[in-house]
Short mmCIF file of C-alpha atoms and ligand atoms in Angstrom, two decimals:
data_model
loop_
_atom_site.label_atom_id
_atom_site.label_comp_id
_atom_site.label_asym_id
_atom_site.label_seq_id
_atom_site.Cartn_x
_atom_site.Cartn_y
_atom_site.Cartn_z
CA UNK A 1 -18.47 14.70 -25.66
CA UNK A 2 -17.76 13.10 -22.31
CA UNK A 3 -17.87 15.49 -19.39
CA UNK A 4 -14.24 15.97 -18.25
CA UNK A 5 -13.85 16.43 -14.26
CA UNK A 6 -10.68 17.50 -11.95
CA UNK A 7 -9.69 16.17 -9.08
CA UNK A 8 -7.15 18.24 -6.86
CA UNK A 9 -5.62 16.13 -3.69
CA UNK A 10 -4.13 17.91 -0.88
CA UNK A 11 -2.70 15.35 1.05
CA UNK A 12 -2.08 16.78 4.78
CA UNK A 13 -3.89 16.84 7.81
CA UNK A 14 -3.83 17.94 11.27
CA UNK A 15 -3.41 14.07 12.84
CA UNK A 16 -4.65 10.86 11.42
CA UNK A 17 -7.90 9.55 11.84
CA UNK A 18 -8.08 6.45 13.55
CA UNK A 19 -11.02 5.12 10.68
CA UNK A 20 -9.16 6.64 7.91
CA UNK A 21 -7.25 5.42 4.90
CA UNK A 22 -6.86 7.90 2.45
CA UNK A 23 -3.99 9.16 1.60
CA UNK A 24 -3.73 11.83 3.91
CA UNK A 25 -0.39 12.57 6.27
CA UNK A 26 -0.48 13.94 9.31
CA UNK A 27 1.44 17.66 9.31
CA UNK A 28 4.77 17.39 10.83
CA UNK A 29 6.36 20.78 9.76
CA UNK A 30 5.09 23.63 7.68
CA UNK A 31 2.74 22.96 5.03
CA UNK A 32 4.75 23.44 1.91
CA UNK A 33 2.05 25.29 0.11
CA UNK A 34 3.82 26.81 -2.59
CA UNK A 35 6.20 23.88 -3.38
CA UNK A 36 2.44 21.99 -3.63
CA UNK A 37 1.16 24.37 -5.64
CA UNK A 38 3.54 24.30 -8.08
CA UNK A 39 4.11 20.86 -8.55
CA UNK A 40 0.32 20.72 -9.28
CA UNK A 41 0.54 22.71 -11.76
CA UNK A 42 3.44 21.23 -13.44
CA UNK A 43 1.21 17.79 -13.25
CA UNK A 44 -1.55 19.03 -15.19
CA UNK A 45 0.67 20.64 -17.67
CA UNK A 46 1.87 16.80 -18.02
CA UNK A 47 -1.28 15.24 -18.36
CA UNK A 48 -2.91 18.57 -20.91
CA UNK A 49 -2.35 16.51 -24.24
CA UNK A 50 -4.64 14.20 -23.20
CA UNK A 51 -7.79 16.44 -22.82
CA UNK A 52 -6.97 18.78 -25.83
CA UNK A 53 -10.06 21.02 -26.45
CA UNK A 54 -11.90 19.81 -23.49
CA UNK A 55 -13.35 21.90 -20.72
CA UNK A 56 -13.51 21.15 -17.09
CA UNK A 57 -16.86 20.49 -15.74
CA UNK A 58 -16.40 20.40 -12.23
CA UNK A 59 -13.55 20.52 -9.70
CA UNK A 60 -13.05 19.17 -6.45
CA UNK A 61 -10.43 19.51 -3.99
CA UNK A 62 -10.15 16.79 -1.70
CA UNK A 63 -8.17 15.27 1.15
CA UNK A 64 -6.60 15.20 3.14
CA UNK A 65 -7.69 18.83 4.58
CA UNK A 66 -7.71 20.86 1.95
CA UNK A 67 -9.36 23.91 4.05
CA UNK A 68 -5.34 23.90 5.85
CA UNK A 69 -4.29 25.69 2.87
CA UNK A 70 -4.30 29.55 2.85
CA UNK A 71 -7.72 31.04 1.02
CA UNK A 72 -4.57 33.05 -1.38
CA UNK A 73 -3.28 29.55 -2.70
CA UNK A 74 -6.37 28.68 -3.20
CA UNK A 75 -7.41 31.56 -5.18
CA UNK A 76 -3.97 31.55 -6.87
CA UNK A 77 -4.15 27.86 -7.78
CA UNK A 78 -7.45 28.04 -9.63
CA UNK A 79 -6.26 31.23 -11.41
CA UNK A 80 -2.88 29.34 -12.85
CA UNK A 81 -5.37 26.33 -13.33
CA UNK A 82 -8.07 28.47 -15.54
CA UNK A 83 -4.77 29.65 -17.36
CA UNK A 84 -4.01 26.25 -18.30
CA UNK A 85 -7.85 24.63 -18.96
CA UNK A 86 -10.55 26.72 -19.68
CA UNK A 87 -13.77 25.87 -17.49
CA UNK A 88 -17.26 26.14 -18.14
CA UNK A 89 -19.38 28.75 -17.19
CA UNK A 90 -21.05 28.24 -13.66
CA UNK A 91 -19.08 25.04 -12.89
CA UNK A 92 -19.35 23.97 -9.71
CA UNK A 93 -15.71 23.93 -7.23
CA UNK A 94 -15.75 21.90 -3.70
CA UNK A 95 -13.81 22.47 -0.94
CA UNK A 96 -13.66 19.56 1.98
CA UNK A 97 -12.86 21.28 4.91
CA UNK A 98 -12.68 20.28 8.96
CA UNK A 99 -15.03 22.31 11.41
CA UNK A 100 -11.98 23.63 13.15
CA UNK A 101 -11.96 26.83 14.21
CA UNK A 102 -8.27 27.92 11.90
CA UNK A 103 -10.52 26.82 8.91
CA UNK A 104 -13.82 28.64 9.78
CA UNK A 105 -12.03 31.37 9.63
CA UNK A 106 -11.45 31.14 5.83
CA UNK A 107 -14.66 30.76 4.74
CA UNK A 108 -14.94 33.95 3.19
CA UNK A 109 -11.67 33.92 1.86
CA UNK A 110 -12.43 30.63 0.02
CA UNK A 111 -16.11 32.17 -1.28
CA UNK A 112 -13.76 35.12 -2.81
CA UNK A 113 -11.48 32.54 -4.39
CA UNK A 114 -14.32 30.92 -6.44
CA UNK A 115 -15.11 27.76 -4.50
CA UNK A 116 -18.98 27.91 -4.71
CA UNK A 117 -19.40 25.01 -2.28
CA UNK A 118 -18.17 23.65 0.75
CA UNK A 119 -18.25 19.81 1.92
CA UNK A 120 -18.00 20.01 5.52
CA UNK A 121 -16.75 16.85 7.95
CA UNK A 122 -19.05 16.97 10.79
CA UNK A 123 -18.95 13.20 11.41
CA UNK A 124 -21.24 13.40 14.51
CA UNK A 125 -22.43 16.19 16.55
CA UNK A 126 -22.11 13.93 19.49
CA UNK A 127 -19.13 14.88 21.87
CA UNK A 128 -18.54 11.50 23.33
CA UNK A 129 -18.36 9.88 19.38
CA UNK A 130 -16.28 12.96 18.38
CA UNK A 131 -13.74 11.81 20.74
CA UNK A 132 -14.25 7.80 20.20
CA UNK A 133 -13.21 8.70 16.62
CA UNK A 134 -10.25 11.28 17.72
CA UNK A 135 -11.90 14.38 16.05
CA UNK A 136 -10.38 17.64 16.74
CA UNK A 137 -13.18 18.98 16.80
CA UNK A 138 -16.14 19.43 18.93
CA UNK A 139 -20.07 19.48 18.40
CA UNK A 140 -20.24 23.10 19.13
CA UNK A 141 -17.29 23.77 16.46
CA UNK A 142 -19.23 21.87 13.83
CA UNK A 143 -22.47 24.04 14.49
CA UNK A 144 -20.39 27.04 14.04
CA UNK A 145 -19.18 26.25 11.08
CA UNK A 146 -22.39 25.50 9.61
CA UNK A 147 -23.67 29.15 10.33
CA UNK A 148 -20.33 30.05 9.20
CA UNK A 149 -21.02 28.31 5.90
CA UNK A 150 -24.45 29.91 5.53
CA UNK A 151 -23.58 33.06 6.80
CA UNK A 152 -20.74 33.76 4.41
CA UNK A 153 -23.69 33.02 1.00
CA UNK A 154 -22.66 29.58 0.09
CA UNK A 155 -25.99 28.60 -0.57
CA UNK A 156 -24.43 24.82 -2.06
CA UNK A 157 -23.15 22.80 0.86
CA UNK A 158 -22.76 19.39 1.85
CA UNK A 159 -22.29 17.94 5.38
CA UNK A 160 -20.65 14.41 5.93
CA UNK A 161 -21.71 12.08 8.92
CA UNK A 162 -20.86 8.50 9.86
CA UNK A 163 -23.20 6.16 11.47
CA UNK A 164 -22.46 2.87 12.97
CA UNK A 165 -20.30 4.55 15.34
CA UNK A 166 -18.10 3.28 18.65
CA UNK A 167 -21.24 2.65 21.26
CA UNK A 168 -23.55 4.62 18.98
CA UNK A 169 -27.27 3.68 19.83
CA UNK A 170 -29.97 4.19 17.37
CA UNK A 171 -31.76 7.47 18.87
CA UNK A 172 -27.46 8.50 18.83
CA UNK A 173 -27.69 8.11 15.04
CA UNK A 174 -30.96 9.78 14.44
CA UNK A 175 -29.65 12.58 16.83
CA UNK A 176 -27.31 13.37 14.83
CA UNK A 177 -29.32 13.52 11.79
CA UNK A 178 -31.94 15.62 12.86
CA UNK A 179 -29.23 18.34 14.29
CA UNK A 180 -27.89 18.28 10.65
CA UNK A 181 -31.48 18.68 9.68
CA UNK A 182 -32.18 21.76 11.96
CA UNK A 183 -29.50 23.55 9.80
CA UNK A 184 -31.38 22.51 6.03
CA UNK A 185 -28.21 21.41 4.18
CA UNK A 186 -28.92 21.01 0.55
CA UNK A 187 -27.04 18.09 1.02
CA UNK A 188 -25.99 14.95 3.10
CA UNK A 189 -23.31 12.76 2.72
CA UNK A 190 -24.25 9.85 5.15
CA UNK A 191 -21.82 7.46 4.86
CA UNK A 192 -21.82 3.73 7.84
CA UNK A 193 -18.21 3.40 9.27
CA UNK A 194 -16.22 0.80 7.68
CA UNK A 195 -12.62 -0.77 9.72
CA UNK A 196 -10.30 -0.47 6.69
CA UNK A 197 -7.20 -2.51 6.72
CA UNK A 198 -4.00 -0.71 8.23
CA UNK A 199 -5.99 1.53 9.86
CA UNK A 200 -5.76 2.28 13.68
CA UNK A 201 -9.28 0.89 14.32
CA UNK A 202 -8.19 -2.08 12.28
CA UNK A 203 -5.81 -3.08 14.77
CA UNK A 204 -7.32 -1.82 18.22
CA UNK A 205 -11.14 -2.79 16.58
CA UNK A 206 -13.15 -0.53 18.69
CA UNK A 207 -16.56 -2.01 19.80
CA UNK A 208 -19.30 -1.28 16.65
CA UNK A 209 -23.25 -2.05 17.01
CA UNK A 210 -23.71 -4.77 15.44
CA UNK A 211 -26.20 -5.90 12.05
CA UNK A 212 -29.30 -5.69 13.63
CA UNK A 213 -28.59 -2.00 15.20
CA UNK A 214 -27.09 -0.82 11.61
CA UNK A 215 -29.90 -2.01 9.78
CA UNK A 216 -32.41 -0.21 12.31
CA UNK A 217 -30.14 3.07 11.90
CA UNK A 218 -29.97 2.81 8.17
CA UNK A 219 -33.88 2.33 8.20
CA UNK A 220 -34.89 4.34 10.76
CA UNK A 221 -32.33 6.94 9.34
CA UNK A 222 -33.68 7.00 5.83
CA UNK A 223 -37.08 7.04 6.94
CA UNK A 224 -36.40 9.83 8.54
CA UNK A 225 -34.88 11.83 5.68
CA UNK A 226 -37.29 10.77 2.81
CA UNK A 227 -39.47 12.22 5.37
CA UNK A 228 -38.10 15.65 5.38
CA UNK A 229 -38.21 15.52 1.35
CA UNK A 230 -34.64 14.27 0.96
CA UNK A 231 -34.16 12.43 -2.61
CA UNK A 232 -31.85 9.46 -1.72
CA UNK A 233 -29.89 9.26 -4.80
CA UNK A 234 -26.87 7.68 -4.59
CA UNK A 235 -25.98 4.87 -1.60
CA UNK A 236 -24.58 7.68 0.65
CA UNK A 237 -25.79 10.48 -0.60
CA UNK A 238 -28.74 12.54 -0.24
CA UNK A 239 -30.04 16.03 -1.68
CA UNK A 240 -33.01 18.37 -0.77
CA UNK A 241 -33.58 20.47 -4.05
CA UNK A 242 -31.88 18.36 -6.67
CA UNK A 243 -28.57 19.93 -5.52
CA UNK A 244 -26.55 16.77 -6.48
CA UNK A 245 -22.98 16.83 -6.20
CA UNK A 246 -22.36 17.08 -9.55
CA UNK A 247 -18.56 16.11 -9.51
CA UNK A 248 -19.64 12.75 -7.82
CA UNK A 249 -22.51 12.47 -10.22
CA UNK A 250 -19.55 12.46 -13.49
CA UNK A 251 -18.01 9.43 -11.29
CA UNK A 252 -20.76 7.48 -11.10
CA UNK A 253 -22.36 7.95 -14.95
CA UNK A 254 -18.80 7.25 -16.13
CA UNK A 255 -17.66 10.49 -16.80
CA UNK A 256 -14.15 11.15 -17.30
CA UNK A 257 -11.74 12.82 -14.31
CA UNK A 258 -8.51 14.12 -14.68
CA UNK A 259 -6.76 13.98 -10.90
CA UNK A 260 -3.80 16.17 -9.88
CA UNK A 261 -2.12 15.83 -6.62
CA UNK A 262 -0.20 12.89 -4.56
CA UNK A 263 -1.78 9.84 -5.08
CA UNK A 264 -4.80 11.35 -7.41
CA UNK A 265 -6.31 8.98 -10.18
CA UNK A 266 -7.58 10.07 -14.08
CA UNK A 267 -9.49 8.23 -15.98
CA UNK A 268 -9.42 9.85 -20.03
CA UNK A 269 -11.33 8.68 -22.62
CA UNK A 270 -8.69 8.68 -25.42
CA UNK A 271 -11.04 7.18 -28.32
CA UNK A 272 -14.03 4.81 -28.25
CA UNK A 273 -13.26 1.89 -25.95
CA UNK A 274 -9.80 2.93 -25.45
CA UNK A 275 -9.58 4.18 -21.77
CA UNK A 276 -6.66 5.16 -20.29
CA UNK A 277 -6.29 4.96 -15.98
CA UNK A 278 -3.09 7.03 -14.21
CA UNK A 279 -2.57 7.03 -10.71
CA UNK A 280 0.39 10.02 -9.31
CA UNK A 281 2.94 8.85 -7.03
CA UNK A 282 1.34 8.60 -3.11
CA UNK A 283 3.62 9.86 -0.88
CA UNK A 284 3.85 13.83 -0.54
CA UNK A 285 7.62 13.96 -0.61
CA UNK A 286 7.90 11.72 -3.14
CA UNK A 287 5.48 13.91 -5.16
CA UNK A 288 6.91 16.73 -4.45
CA UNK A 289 10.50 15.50 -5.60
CA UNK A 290 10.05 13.70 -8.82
CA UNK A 291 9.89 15.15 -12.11
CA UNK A 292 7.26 12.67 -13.75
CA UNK A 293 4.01 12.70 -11.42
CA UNK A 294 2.82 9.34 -12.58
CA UNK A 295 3.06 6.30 -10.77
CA UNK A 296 1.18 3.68 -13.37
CA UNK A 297 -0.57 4.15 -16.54
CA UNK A 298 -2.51 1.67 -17.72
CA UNK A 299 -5.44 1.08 -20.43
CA UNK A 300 -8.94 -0.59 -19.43
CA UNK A 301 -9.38 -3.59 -21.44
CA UNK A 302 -13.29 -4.52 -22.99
CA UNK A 303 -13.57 -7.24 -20.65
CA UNK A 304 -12.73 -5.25 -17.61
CA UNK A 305 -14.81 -1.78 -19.00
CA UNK A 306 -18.50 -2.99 -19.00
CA UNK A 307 -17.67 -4.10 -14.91
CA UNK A 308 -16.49 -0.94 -14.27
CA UNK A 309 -19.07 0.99 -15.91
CA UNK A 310 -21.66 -0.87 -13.82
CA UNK A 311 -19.62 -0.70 -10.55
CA UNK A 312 -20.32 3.04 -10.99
CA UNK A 313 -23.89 3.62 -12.64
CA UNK A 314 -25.09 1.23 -10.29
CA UNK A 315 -24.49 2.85 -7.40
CA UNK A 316 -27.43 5.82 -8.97
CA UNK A 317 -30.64 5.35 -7.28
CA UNK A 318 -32.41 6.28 -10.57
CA UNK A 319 -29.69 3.92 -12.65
CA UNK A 320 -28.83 4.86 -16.13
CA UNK A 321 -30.26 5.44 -19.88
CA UNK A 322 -29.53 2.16 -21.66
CA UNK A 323 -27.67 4.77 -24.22
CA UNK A 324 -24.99 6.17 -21.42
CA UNK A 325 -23.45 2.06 -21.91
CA UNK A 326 -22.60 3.06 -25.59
CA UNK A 327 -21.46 6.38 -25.17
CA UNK A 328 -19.13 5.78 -22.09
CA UNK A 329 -17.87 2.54 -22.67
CA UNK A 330 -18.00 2.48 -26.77
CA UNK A 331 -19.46 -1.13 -26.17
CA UNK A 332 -22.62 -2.42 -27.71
CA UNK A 333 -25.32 -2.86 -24.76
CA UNK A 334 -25.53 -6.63 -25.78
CA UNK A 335 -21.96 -7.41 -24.53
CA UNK A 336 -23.76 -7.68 -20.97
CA UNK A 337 -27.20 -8.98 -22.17
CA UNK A 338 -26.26 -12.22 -20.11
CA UNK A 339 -25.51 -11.08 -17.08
CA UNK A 340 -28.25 -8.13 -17.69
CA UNK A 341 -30.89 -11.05 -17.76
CA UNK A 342 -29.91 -12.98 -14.66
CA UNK A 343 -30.28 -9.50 -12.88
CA UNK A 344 -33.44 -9.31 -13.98
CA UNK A 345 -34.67 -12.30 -13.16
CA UNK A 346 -33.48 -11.90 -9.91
CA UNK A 347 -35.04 -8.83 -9.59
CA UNK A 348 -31.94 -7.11 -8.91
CA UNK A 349 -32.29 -4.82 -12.31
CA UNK A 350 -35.38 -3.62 -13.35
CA UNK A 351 -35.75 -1.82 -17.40
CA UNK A 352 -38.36 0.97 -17.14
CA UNK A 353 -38.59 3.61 -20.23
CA UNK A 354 -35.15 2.79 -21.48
CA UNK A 355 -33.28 3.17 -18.14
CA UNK A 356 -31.84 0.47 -16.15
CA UNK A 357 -32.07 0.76 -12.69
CA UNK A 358 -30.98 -0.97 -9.52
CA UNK A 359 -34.03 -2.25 -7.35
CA UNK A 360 -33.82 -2.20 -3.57
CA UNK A 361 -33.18 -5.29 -3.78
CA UNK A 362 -30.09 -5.52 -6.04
CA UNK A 363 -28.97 -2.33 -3.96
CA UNK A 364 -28.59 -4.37 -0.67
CA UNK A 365 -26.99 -7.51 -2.78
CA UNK A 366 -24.99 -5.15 -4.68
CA UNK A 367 -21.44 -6.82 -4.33
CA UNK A 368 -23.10 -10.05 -5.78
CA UNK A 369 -25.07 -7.76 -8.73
CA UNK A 370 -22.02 -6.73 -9.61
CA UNK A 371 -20.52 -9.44 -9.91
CA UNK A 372 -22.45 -10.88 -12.35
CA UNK A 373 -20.49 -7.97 -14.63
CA UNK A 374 -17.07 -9.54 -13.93
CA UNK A 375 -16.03 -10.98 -17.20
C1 SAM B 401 -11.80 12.31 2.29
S1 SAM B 401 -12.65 12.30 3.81
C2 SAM B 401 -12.14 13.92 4.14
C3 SAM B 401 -12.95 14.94 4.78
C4 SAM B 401 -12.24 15.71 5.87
N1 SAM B 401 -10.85 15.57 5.84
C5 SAM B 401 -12.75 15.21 7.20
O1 SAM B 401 -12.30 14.15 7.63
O2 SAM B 401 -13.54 15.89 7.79
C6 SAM B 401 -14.34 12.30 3.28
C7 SAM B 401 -15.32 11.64 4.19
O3 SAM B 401 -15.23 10.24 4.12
C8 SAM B 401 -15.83 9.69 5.27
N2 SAM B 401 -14.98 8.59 5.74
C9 SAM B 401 -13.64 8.58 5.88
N3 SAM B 401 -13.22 7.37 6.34
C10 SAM B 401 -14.32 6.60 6.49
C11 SAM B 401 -14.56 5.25 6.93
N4 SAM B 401 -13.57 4.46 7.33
N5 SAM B 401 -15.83 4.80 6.94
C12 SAM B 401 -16.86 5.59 6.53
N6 SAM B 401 -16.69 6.85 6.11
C13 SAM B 401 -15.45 7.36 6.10
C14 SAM B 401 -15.93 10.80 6.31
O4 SAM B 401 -17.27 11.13 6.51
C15 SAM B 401 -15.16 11.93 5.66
O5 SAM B 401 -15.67 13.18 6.01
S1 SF4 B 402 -9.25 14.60 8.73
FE1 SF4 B 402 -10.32 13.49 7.09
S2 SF4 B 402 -8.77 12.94 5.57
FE2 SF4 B 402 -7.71 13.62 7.46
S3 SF4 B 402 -7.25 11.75 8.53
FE3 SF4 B 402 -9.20 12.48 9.30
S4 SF4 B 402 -10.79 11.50 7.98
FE4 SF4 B 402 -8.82 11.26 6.98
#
């Protein structure tokens, strides 16, 4: 059976981001918690004959700021949810949440509602980037909230920081890393700042270091943690302990995700090779308002599910067991022995004991791996 995942979207926060496109509003009047809360649950009830006798594996709320909402919805929410699903024993629930000091305050509250880990969005610890990228927050609010984290028993955390920052130098970047460090996070998000379209940095492009300076930082930077025993295992992500994220981890080996929530996506495997993808209507109001949650249903086609399987799997330091191909996909592993072959050869793939697995290599050509995959 294919691990089922849910993804819960709470799309509000304090202001916009200048770097930021997800689908996240900035809060004009009251958040309209209950309204939200209820329309979630009336869009899983929707989507429930899909996953008949499955079990959720993980969940994940995401944002958006989920940490706005009150630790009571949050405990209420995953009550009506468990009501609806059943879960698995010991499943692991994430919580993003802003180091600002209304949200610290929760932590506790959240730990009491069930969410057994916390992703926090530090960013930087460095004031002068903190206000380059229009944080509300401050380096000493993001320390506080990681003793706040700790102090409250989440022992399963993970911090996000950006690199490649506004005027960021390299000993800026490896700064910041070793102050995350100092706290020993099970695990680090690390993710280099991208200028996505429509964005406020996309228009007013703020000055960025440029190639050379990122490839020092991401060198220097994983140097750094492979030093202090972190396993890089995904291209942003790194864990001390094996404490993957193990919603992210369903993602990449293909698992299947149910998403609630403005703007959320599912992915449900219906039968072998028959995949269905639904996306929920974007904006909040709209959400909020209509009756039938979802936006666009559509069903992956062969042609288009081997590249999207790889898009995924290859993003897994340690790639994948030639068997996950079958089982995910429902294709035979020689639908892609082409394209398989030219990686190869190109040292971009390398087979080991049955597993496939991306070489440094293919990582840093990755785009062009991939798209030897498109059919
Ligand atoms: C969905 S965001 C939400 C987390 C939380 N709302 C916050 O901002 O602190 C998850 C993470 O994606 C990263 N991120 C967002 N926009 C990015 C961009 N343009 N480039 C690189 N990373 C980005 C940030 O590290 C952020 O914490
Ligand atoms: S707080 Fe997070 S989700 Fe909200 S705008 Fe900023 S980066 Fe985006």
């Amino acid at each position: 059976m294919i691990p089922l995942s849910l993804y819960i979207h709470i799309p509000w926060c304090v202001r916009k981001c200048p770097y930021c496109d997800f689908n996240s509003h900035p809060l004009k009047n009251s958040l309209p918690e209950q309204h939200y809360i209820q329309a979630l649950l009336q869009d899983i009830s929707h989507d429930l004959p899909l996953v008949k006798n499955r079990t959720i594996s993980s969940i994940f709320l995401g944002g958006g700021t989920p940490s706005l909402f009150s630790e009571e919805s949050i405990f209420q929410l995953l009550a009506q949810l468990r009501l609806k699903i059943p879960f698995n024993h010991h499943l692991e629930i994430t919580l993003e949440t802003n180091p600002a000091t209304a949200e610290i305050s929760k932590f506790s509250g959240f730990y009491e509602a069930g969410i057994n880990r916390l992703s926090l969005g530090v960013q930087s610890f460095n004031n002068q980037s903190l206000q380059q990228l229009q944080r509300v927050h401050h380096r000493e609010h993001a320390i506080y909230a990681i003793e706040s984290i700790k102090k409250v028993g989440f022992t399963n955390f993970n911090l996000d920081l950006m690199y490649g920052l506004p005027n960021q130098t390299l000993e800026m970047a490896l700064e910041d890393l070793k102050t995350a460090l100092h706290f020993h996070p099970p695990h680090l998000s690390w993710y280099q700042l991208t200028i996505e379209k429509n964005t406020y940095f996309d228009r007013y492009p703020p000055t960025l270091p440029d190639d050379e300076l990122i490839w020092n930082i991401q060198i220097e930077g994983e140097r750094l943690l492979n030093e202090r025993k972190f396993e890089h295992y995904e291209i942003s992500a790194f864990t001390k302990h094996r404490q993957y994220c193990k919603h992210n981890l369903n993602y990449w080996k293909f698992g299947d995700y149910l998403g609630i929530g403005a703007g959320a996506h599912s992915k449900i495997t219906l039968a072998p090779n028959k995949i269905l993808r639904l996306s929920k209507h974007k904006h909040p109001e709209f959400y909020l308002q209509s009756n039938n949650k979802i936006a666009e249903r559509l069903e992956v086609s062969n042609e288009h599910l081997a590249f999207e399987f790889m898009l995924n799997a290859l993003r897994l330091f340690q790639g994948f067991d030639k068997s996950l191909f079958f089982q995910r996909t429902g294709l035979e592993l020689e639908i892609i022995e082409n394209p398989l072959q030219q990686a190869i050869k190109k040292n971009w793939i390398i087979e080991k004991e049955r597993r496939l697995i991306p070489t440094k290599l293919g990582l840093r050509w990755l785009n062009e791996l991939l798209e030897l995959f498109l059919a």
